[in-house]
PDB file of C-alpha atoms in Angstrom:
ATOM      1  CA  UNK A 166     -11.568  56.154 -99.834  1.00 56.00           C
ATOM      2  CA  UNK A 167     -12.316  54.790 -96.606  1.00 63.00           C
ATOM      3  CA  UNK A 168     -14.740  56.136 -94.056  1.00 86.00           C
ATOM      4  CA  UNK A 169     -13.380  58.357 -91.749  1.00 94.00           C
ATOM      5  CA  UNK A 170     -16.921  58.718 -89.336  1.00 91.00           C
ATOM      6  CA  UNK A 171     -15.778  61.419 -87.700  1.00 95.00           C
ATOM      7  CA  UNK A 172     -18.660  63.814 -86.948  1.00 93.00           C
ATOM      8  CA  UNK A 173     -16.779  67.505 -86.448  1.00 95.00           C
ATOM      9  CA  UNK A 174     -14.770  66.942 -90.319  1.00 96.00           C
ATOM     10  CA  UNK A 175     -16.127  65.779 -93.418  1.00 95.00           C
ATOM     11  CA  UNK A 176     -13.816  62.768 -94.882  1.00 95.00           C
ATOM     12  CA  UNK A 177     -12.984  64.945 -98.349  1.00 95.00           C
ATOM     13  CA  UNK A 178     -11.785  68.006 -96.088  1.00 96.00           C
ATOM     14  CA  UNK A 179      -9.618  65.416 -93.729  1.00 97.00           C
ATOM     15  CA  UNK A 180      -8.270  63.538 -96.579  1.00 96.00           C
ATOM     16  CA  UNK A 181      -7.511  66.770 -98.119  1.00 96.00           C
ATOM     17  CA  UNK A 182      -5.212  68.278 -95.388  1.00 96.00           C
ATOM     18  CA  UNK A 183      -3.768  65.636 -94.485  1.00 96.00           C
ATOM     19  CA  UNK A 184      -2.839  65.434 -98.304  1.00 94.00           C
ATOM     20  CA  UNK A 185      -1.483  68.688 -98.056  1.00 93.00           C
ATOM     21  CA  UNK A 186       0.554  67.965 -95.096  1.00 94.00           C
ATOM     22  CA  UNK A 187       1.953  64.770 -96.699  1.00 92.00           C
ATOM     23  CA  UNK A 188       3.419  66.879 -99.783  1.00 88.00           C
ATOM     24  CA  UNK A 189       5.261  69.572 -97.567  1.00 86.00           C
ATOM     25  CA  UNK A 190       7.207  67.118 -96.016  1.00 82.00           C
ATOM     26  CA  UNK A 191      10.783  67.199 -97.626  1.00 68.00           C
ATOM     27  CA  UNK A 192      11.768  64.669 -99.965  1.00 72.00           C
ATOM     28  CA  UNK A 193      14.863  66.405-101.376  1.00 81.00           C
ATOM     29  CA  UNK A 194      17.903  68.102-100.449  1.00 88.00           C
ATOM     30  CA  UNK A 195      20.880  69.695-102.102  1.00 91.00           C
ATOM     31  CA  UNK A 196      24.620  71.473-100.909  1.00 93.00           C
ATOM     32  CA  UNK A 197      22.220  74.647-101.477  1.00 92.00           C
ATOM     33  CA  UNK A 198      19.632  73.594 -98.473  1.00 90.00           C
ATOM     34  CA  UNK A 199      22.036  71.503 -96.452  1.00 92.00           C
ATOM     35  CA  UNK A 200      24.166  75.001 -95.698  1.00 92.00           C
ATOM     36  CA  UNK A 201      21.209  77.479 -95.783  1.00 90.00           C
ATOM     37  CA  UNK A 202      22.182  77.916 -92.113  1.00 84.00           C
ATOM     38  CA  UNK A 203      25.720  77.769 -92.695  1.00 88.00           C
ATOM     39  CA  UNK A 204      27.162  74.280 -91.689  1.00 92.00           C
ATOM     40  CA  UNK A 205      29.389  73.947 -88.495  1.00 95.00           C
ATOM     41  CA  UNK A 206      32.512  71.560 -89.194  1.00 94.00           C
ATOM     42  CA  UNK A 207      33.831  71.242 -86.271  1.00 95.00           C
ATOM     43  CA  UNK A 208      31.018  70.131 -84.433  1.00 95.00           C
ATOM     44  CA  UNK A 209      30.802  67.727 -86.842  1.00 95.00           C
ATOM     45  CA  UNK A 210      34.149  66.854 -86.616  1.00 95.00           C
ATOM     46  CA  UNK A 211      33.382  65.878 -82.862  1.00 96.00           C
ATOM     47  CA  UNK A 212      30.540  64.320 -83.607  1.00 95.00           C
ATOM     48  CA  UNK A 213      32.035  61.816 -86.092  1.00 95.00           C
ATOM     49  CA  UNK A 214      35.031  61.467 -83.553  1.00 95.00           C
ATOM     50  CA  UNK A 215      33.487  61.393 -80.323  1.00 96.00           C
ATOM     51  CA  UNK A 216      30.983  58.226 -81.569  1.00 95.00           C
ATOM     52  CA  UNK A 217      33.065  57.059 -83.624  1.00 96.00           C
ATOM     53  CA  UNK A 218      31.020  57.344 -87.111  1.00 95.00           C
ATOM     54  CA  UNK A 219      32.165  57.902 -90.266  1.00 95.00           C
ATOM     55  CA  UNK A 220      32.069  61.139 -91.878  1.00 93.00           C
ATOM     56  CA  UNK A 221      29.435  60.299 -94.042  1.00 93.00           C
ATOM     57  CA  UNK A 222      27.970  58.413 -91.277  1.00 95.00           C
ATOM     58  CA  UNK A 223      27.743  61.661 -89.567  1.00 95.00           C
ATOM     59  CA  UNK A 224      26.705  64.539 -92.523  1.00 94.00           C
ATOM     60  CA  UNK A 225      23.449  61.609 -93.222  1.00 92.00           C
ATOM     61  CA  UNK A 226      22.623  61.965 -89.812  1.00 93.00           C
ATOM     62  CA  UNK A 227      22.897  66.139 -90.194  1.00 93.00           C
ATOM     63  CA  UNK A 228      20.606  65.922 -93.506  1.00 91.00           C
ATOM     64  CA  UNK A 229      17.885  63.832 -91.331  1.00 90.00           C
ATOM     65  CA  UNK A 230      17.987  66.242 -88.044  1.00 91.00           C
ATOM     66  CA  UNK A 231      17.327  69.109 -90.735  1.00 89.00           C
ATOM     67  CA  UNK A 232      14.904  66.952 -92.356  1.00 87.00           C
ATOM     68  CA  UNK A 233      13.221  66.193 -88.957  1.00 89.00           C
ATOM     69  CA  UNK A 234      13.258  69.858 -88.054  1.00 87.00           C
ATOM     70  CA  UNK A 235      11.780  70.819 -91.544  1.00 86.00           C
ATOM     71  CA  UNK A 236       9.027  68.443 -91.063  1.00 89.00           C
ATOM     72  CA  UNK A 237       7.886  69.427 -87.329  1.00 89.00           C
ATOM     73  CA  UNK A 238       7.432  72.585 -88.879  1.00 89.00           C
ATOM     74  CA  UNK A 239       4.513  70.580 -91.030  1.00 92.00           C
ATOM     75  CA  UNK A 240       3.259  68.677 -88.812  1.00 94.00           C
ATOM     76  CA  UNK A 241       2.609  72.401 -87.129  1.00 92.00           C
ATOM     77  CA  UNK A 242       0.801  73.572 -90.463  1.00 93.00           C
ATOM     78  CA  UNK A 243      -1.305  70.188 -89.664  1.00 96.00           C
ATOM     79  CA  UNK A 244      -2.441  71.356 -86.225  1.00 96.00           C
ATOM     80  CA  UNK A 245      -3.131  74.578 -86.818  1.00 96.00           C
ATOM     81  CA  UNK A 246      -4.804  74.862 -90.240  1.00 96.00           C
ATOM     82  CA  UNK A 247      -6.795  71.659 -89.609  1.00 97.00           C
ATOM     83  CA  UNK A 248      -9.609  74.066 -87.658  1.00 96.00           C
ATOM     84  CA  UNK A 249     -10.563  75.981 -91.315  1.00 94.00           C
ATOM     85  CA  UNK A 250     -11.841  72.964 -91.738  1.00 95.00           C
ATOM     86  CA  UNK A 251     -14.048  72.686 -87.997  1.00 93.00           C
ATOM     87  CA  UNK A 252     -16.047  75.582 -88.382  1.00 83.00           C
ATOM     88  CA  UNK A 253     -16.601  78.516 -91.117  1.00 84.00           C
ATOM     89  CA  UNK A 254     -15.689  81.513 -88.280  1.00 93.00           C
ATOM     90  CA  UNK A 255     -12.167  79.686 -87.540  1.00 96.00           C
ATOM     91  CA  UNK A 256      -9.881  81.561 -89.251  1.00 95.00           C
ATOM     92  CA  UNK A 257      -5.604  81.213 -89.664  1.00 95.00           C
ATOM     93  CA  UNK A 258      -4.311  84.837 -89.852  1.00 94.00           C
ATOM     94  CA  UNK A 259      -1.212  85.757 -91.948  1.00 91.00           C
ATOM     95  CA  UNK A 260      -0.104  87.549 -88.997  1.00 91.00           C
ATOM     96  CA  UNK A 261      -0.512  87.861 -85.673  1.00 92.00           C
ATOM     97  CA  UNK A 262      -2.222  84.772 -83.485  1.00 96.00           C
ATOM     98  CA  UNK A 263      -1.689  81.464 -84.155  1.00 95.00           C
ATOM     99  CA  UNK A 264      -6.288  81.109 -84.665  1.00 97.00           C
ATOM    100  CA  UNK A 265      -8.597  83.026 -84.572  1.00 97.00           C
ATOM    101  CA  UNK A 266     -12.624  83.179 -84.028  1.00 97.00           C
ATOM    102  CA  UNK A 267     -13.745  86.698 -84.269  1.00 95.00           C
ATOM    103  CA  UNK A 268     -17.383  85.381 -84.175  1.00 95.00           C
ATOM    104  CA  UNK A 269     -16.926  84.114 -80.605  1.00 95.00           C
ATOM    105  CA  UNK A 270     -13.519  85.966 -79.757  1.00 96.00           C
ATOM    106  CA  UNK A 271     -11.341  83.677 -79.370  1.00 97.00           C
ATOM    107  CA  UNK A 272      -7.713  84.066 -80.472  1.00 97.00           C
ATOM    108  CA  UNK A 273      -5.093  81.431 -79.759  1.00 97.00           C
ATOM    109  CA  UNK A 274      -1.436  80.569 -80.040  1.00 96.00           C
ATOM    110  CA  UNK A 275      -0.716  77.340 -80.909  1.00 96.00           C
ATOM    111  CA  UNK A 276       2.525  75.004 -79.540  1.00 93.00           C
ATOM    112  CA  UNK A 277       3.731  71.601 -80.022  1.00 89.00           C
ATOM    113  CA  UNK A 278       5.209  71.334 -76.895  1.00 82.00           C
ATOM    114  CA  UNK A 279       4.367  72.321 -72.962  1.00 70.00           C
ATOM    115  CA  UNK A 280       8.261  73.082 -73.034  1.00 73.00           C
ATOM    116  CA  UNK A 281       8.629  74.699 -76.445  1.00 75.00           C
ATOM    117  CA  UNK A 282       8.674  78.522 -75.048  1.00 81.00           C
ATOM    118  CA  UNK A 283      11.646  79.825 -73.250  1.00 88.00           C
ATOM    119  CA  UNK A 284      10.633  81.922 -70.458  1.00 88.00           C
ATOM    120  CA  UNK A 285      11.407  85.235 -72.731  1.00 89.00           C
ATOM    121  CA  UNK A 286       9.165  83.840 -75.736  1.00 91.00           C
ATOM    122  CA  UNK A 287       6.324  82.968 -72.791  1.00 92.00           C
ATOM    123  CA  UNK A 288       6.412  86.218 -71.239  1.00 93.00           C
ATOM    124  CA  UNK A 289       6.061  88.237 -74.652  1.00 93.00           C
ATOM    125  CA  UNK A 290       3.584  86.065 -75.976  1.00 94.00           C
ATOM    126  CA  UNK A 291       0.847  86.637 -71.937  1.00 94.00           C
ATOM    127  CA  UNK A 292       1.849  90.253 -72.807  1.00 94.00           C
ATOM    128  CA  UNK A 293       0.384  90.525 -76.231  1.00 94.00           C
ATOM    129  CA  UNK A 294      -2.305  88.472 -75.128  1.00 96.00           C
ATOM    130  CA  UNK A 295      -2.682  90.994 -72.032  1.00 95.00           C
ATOM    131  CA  UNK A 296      -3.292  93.913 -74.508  1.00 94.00           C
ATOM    132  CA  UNK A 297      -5.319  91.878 -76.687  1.00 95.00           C
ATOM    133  CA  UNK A 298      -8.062  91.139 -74.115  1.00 95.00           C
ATOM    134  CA  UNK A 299      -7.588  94.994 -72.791  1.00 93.00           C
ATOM    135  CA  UNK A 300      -9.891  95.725 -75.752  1.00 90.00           C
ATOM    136  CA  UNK A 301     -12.725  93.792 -74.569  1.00 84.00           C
ATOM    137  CA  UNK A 302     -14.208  91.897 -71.206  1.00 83.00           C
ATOM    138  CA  UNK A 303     -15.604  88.976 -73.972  1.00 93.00           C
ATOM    139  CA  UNK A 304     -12.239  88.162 -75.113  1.00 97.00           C
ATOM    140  CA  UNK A 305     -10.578  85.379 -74.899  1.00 97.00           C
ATOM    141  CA  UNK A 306      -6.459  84.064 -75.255  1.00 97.00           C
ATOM    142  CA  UNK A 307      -5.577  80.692 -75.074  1.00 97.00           C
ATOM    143  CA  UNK A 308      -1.963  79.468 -75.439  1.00 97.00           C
ATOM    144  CA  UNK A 309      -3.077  75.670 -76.425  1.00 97.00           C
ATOM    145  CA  UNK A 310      -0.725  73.158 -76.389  1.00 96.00           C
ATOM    146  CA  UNK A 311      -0.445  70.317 -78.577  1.00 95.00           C
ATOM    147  CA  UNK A 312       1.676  68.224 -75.765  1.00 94.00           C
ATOM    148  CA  UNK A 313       0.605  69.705 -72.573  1.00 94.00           C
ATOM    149  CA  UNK A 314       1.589  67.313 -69.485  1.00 92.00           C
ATOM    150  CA  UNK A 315      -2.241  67.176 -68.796  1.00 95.00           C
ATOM    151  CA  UNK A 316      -5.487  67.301 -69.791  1.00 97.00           C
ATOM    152  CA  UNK A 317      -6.221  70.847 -68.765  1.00 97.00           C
ATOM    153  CA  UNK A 318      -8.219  74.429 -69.787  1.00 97.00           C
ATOM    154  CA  UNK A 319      -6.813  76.434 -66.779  1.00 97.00           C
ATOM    155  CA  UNK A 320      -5.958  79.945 -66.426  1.00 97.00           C
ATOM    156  CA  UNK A 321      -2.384  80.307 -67.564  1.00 96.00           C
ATOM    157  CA  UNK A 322      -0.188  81.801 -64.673  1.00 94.00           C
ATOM    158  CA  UNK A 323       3.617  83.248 -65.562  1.00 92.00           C
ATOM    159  CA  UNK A 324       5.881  85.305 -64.074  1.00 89.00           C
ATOM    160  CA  UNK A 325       7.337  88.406 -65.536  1.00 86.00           C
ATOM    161  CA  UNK A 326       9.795  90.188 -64.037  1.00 85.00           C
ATOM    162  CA  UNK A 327       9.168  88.556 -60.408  1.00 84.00           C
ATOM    163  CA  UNK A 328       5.525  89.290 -60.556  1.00 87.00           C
ATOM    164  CA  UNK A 329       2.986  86.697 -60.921  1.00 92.00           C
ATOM    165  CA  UNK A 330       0.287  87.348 -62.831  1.00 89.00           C
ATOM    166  CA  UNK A 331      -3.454  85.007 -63.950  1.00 92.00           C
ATOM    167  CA  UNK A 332      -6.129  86.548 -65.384  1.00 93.00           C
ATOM    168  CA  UNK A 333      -9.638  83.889 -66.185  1.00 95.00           C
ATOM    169  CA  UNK A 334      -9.405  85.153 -69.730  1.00 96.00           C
ATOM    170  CA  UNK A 335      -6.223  84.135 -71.077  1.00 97.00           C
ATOM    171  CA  UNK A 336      -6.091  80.555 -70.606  1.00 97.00           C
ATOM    172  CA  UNK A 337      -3.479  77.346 -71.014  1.00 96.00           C
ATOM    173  CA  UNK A 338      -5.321  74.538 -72.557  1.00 97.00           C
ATOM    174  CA  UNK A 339      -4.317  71.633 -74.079  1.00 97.00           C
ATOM    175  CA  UNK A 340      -5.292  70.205 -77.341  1.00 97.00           C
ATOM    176  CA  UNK A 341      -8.155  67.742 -76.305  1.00 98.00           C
ATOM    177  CA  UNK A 342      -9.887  70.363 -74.565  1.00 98.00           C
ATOM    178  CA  UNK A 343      -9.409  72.713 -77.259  1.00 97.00           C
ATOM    179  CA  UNK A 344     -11.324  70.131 -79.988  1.00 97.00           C
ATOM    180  CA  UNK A 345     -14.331  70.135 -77.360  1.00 97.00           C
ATOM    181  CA  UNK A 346     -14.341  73.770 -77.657  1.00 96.00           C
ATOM    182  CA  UNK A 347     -14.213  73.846 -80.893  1.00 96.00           C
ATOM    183  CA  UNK A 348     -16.525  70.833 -82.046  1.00 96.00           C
ATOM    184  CA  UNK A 349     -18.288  69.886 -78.871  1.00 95.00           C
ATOM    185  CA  UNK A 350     -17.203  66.487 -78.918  1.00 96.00           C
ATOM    186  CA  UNK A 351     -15.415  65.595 -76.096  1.00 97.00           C
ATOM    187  CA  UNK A 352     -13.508  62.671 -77.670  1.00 97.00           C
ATOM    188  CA  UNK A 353     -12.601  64.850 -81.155  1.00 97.00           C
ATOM    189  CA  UNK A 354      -9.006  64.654 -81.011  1.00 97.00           C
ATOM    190  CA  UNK A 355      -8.556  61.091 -79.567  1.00 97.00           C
ATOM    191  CA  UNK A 356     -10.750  60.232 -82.658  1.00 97.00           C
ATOM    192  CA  UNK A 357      -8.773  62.333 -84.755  1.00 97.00           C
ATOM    193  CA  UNK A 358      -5.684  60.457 -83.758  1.00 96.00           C
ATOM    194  CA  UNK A 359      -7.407  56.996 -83.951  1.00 96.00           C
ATOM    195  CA  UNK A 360      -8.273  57.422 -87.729  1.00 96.00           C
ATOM    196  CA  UNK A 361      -4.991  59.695 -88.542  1.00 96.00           C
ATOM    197  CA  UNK A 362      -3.171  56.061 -89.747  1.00 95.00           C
ATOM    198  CA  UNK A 363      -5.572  55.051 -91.928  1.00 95.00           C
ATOM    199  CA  UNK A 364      -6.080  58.627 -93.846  1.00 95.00           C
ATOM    200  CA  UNK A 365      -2.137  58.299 -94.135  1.00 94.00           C
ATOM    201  CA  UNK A 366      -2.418  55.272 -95.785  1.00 93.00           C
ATOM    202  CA  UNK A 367      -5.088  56.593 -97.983  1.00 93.00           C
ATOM    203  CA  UNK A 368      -3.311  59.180 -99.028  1.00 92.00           C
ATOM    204  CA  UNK A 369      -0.086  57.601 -99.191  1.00 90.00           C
ATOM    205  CA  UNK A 370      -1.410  55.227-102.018  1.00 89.00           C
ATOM    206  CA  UNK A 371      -2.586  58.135-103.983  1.00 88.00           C
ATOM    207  CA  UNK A 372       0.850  59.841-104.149  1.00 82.00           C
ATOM    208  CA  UNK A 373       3.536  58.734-107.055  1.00 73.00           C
ATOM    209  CA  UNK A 374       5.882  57.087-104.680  1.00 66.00           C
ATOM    210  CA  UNK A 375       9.242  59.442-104.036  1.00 62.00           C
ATOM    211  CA  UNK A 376      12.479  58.461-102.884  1.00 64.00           C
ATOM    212  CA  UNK A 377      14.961  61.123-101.326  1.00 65.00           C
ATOM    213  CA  UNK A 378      16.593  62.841-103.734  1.00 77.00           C
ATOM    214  CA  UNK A 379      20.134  63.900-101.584  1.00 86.00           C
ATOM    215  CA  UNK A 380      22.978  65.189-103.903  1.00 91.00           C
ATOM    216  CA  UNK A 381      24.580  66.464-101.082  1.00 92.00           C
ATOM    217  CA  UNK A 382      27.543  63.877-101.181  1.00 92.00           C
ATOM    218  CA  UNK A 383      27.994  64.560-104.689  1.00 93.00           C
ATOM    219  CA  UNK A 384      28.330  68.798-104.295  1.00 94.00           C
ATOM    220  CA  UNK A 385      30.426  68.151-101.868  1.00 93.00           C
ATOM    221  CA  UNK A 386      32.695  66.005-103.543  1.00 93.00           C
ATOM    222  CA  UNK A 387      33.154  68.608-106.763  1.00 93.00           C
ATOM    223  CA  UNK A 388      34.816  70.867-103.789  1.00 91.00           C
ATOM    224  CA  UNK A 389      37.065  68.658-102.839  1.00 90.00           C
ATOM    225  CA  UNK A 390      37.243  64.581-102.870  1.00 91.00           C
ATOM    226  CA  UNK A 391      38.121  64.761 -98.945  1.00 91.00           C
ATOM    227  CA  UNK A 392      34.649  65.724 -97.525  1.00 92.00           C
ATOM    228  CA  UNK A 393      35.775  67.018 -94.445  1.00 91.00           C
ATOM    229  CA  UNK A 394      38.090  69.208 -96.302  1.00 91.00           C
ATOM    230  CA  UNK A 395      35.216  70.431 -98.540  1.00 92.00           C
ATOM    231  CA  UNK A 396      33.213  71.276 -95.287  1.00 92.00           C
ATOM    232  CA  UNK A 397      35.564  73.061 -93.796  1.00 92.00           C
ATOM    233  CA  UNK A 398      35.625  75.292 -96.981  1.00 90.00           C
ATOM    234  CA  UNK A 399      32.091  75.208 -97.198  1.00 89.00           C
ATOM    235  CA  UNK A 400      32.103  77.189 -94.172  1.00 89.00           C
ATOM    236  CA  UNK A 401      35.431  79.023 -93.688  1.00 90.00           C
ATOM    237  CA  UNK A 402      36.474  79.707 -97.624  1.00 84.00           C
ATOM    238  CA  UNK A 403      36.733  83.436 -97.228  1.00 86.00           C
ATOM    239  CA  UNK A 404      38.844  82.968 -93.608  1.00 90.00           C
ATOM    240  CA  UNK A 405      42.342  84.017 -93.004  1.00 88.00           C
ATOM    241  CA  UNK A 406      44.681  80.870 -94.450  1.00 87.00           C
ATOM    242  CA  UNK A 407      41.999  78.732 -95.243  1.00 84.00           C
ATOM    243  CA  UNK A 408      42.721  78.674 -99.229  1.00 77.00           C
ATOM    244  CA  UNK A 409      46.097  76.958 -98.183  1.00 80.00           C
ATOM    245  CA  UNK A 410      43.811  74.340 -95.849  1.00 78.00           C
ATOM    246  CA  UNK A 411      45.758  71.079 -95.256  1.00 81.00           C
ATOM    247  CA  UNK A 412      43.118  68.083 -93.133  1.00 78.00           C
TER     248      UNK A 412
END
């Protein structure tokens, strides 16, 4: 294993996580997963029309936005549980905040994006951090943001319901800011990021090598041989005239 030399996490505890973020990732997918939100045929009809792809063309690139989607999910697991690792009083809740230090008070939700709240999600999320600091003048909220547009730990200011409001306790920061809070180090997370390649690789070489294992094509080919036929039914099978379904 290489050297990491990264002075906040040991190398065993970063090649660890990131090992555990590597194996969540999805490698396989079946009829079963590829509905599990119930498929919409025609959008993908459109889709396949409009830019002129094939329909298979169209389904693989389905299967890798879900993929994709799946896997930012990880990647959030990666952020957020990589601070266990930081310091023995950070702790991941099952419920509730994103983080939390009880020791120092210090509870935090966690985004990927500046952009990633709508203005409903934003508003609930100041509120509950509103009633969390209620219980305490020592507490402190951060919403900390894993893309923020800047470096920044500001006092978050939002608007609910016309009214503006800012309080010095519930704060917007983004993630290189919140590494220097956490491990002191100014430069954690840009070191983090400079070393995150070759940990990859490190791990990556450890791991039995694993294609994608997509039966998708298959499944839907027992429904019917004409796949946009069997997605229609996939979807619409108990609908009014659909069992007589002519594409």
């Amino acid at each position: 294993m290489n050297r990491y030399n990264l002075d906040f996490i040991s190398d065993e505890d970063l090649f660890a996580h990131v090992k555990q973020t590597v194996e969540k990732y999805r490698f396989n997918i079946d009829l079963k997963k590829f509905n599990k939100n119930l498929i919409d045929p025609i959008k993908l009809t459109f889709d396949s029309k409009i830019y002129s792809k094939s329909l298979e063309e169209t389904i693989e690139l389905e299967i890798i936005r879900q993929m994709d989607k799946s896997n930012t999910n990880h990647i959030g697991y990666f952020h957020q549980n990589i601070f266990k690792y930081l310091g023995e009083d950070w702790e991941v809740p099952k419920q509730g905040f994103d983080l939390v230090n009880e020791k120092e008070k210090i509870y935090v939700e966690m985004k990927n994006k500046h952009n990633t709240m709508n203005s409903s999600s934003a508003q609930k999320t100041y509120i509950a951090m509103q009633n969390k600091i209620l219980k305490g003048a020592d507490i402190t909220c951060m919403l900390v943001e894993v893309i923020a547009k800047q470096s920044q730990n500001i006092p978050w200011k939002i608007s609910i319901n016309g009214e503006q409001y800012v309080h010095d306790n519930i704060r917007r920061v983004s993630m290189d800011k919140f590494y220097h809070i956490v491990t002191g180090n100014a430069d954690a997370f840009k070191s983090l990021c400079e070393v995150l390649p070759v940990v990859l690789d490190d791990v990556i070489e450890t791991l039995e090598h694993e294609t994608i294992d997509n039966t998708v094509f298959f499944e839907l080919k027992q429904i019917s041989p004409n796949l946009l036929k069997s997605l229609y039914f996939l979807s619409f099978s108990k609908y009014e005239g659909f069992d007589t379904f002519h594409i």
